[in-house]
GROMACS .gro file of C-alpha atoms in nm:
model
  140
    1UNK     CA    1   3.206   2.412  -0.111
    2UNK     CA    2   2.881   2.278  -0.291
    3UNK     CA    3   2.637   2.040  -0.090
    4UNK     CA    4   2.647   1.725  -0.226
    5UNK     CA    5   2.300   1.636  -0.382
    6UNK     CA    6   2.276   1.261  -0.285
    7UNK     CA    7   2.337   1.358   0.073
    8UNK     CA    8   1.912   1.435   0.107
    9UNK     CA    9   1.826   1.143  -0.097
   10UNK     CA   10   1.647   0.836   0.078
   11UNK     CA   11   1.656   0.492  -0.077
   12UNK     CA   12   1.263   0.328   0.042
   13UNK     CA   13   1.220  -0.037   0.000
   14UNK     CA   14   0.874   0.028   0.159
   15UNK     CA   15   0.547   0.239   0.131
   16UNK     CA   16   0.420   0.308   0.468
   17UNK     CA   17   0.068   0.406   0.512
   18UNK     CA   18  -0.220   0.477   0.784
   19UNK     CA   19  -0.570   0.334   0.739
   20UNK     CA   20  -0.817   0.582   0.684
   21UNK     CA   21  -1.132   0.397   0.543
   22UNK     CA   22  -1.194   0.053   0.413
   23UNK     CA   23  -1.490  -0.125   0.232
   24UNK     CA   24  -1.591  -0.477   0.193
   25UNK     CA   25  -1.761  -0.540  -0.162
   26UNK     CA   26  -1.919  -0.833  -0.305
   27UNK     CA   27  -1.863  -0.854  -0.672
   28UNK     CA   28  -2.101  -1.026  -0.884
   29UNK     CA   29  -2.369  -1.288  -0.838
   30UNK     CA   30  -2.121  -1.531  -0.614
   31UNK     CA   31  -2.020  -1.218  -0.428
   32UNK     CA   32  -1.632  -1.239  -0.420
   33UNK     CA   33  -1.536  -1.061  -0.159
   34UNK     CA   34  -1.244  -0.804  -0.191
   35UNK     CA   35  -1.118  -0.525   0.036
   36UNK     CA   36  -1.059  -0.170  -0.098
   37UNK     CA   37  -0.892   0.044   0.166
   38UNK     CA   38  -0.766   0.425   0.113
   39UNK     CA   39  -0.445   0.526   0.277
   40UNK     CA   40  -0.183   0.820   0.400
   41UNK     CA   41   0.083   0.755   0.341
   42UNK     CA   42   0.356   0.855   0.593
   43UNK     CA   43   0.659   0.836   0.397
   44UNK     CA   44   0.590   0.979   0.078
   45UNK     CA   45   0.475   1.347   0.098
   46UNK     CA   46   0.179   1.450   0.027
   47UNK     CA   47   0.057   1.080  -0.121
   48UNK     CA   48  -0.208   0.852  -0.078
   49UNK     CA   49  -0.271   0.518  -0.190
   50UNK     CA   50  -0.558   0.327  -0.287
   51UNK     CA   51  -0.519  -0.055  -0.220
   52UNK     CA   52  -0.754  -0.339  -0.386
   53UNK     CA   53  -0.716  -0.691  -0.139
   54UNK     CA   54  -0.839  -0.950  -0.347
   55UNK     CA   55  -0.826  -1.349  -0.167
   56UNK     CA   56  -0.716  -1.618  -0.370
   57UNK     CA   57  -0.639  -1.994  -0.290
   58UNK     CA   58  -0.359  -2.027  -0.392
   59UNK     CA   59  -0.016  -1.810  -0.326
   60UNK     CA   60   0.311  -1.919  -0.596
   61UNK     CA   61   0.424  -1.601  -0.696
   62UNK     CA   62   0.737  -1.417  -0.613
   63UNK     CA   63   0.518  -1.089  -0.624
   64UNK     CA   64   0.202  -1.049  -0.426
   65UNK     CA   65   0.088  -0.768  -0.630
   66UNK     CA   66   0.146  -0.423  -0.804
   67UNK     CA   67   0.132  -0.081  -0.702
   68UNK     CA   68   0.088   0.207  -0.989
   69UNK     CA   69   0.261   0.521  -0.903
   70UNK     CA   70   0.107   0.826  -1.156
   71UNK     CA   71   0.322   1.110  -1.307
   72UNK     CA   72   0.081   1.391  -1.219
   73UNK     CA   73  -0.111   1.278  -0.971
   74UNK     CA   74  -0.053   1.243  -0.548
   75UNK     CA   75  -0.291   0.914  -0.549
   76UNK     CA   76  -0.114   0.544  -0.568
   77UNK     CA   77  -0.312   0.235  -0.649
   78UNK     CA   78  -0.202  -0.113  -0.520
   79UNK     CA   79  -0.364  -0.447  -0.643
   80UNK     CA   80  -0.276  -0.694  -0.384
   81UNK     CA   81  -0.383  -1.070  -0.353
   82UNK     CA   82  -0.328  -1.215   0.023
   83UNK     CA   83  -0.458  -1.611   0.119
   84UNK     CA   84  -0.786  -1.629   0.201
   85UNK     CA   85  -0.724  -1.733   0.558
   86UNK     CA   86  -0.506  -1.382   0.580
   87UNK     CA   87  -0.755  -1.197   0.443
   88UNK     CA   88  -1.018  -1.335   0.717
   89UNK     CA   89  -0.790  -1.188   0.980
   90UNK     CA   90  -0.733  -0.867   0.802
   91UNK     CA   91  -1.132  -0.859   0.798
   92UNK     CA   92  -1.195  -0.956   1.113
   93UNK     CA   93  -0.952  -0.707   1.257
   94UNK     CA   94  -1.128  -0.436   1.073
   95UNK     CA   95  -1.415  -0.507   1.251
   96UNK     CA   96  -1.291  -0.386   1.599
   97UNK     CA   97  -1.248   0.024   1.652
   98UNK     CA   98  -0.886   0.050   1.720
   99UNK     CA   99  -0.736   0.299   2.004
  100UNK     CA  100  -0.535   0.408   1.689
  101UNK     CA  101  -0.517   0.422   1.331
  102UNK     CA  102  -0.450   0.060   1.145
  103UNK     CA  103  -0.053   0.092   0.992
  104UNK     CA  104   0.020  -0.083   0.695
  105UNK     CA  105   0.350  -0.149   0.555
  106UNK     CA  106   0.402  -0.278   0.153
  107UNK     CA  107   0.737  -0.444   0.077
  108UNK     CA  108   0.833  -0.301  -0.274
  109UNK     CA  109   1.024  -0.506  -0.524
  110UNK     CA  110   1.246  -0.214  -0.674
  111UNK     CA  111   1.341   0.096  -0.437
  112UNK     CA  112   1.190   0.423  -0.499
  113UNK     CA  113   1.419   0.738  -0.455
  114UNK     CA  114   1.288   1.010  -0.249
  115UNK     CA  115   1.463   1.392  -0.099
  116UNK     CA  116   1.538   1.430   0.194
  117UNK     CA  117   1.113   1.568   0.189
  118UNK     CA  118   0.948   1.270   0.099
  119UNK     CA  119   0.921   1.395  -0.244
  120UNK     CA  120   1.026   1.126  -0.552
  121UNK     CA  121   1.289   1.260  -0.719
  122UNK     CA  122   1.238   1.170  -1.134
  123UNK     CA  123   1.274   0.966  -1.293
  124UNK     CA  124   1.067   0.732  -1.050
  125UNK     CA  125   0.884   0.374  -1.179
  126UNK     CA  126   0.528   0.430  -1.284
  127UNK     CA  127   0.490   0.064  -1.164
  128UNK     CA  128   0.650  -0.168  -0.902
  129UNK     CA  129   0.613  -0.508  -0.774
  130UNK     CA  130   0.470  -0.578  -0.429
  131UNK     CA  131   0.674  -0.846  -0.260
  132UNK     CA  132   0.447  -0.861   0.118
  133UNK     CA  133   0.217  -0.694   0.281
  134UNK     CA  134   0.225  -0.634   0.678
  135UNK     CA  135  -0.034  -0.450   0.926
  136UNK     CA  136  -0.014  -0.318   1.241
  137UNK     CA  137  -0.354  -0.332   1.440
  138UNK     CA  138  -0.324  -0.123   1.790
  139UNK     CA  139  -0.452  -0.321   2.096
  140UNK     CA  140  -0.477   0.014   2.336
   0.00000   0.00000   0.00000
């Protein structure tokens, strides 16, 4: 009796990720401000993820962003826009040294399929849609 092969598979509707650094740059003579923040993540093996913030005024979209997922190489990069007032929280919060690192969780428009490793199994989307973005800053 064979195994059956999509018994190890996992459906994720989700990248989940732990802070590692984070810079705030001012771009250009009015200085727009925009957060770009490097990332584990914890359930895709052996991935990271790059993620550009970027505030704007005015949320209507049913996606929030992108996230670019390379053939060849274990490094993600996410383009996200957030309000401004969420982004001023999500600032200020990276101000304080937290007890633990910062989690951050990306809603994904389209599943990814992973093994029962954390590996994607192919073919995978080279690009998805970001529906939300949520943190988790510990307290203690």
């Amino acid at each position: 009796m064979g195994l059956d092969p999509s018994a190890s598979r996992e459906r994720l509707s989700c990248l989940q990720m732990f802070l590692q650094s984070a810079e705030l740059r001012l771009i250009g003579a009015e200085a727009r401000a925009e957060i770009e923040i490097n990332c584990e993540l914890t359930n895709i093996a052996r991935s990271n993820c790059q993620i550009r913030l970027i505030p704007v005024d005015i949320m209507g979209r049913a996606t929030i962003g992108h996230v670019e997922i390379p053939f060849n190489r274990p490094i993600m990069r996410a383009e996200i826009s957030i309000s401004r007032a969420s982004f001023d929280v999500f600032l200020e919060n990276l101000r304080a040294e937290p007890a633990r690192p910062i989690a951050i969780v990306v809603a994904l428009e389209d599943e990814i399929e992973t093994n029962g490793h954390g590996d994607f199994l192919v073919p995978y989307p080279s690009r998805v849609g970001i529906l939300d973005l949520s943190w988790v800053f510990p307290l203690k």
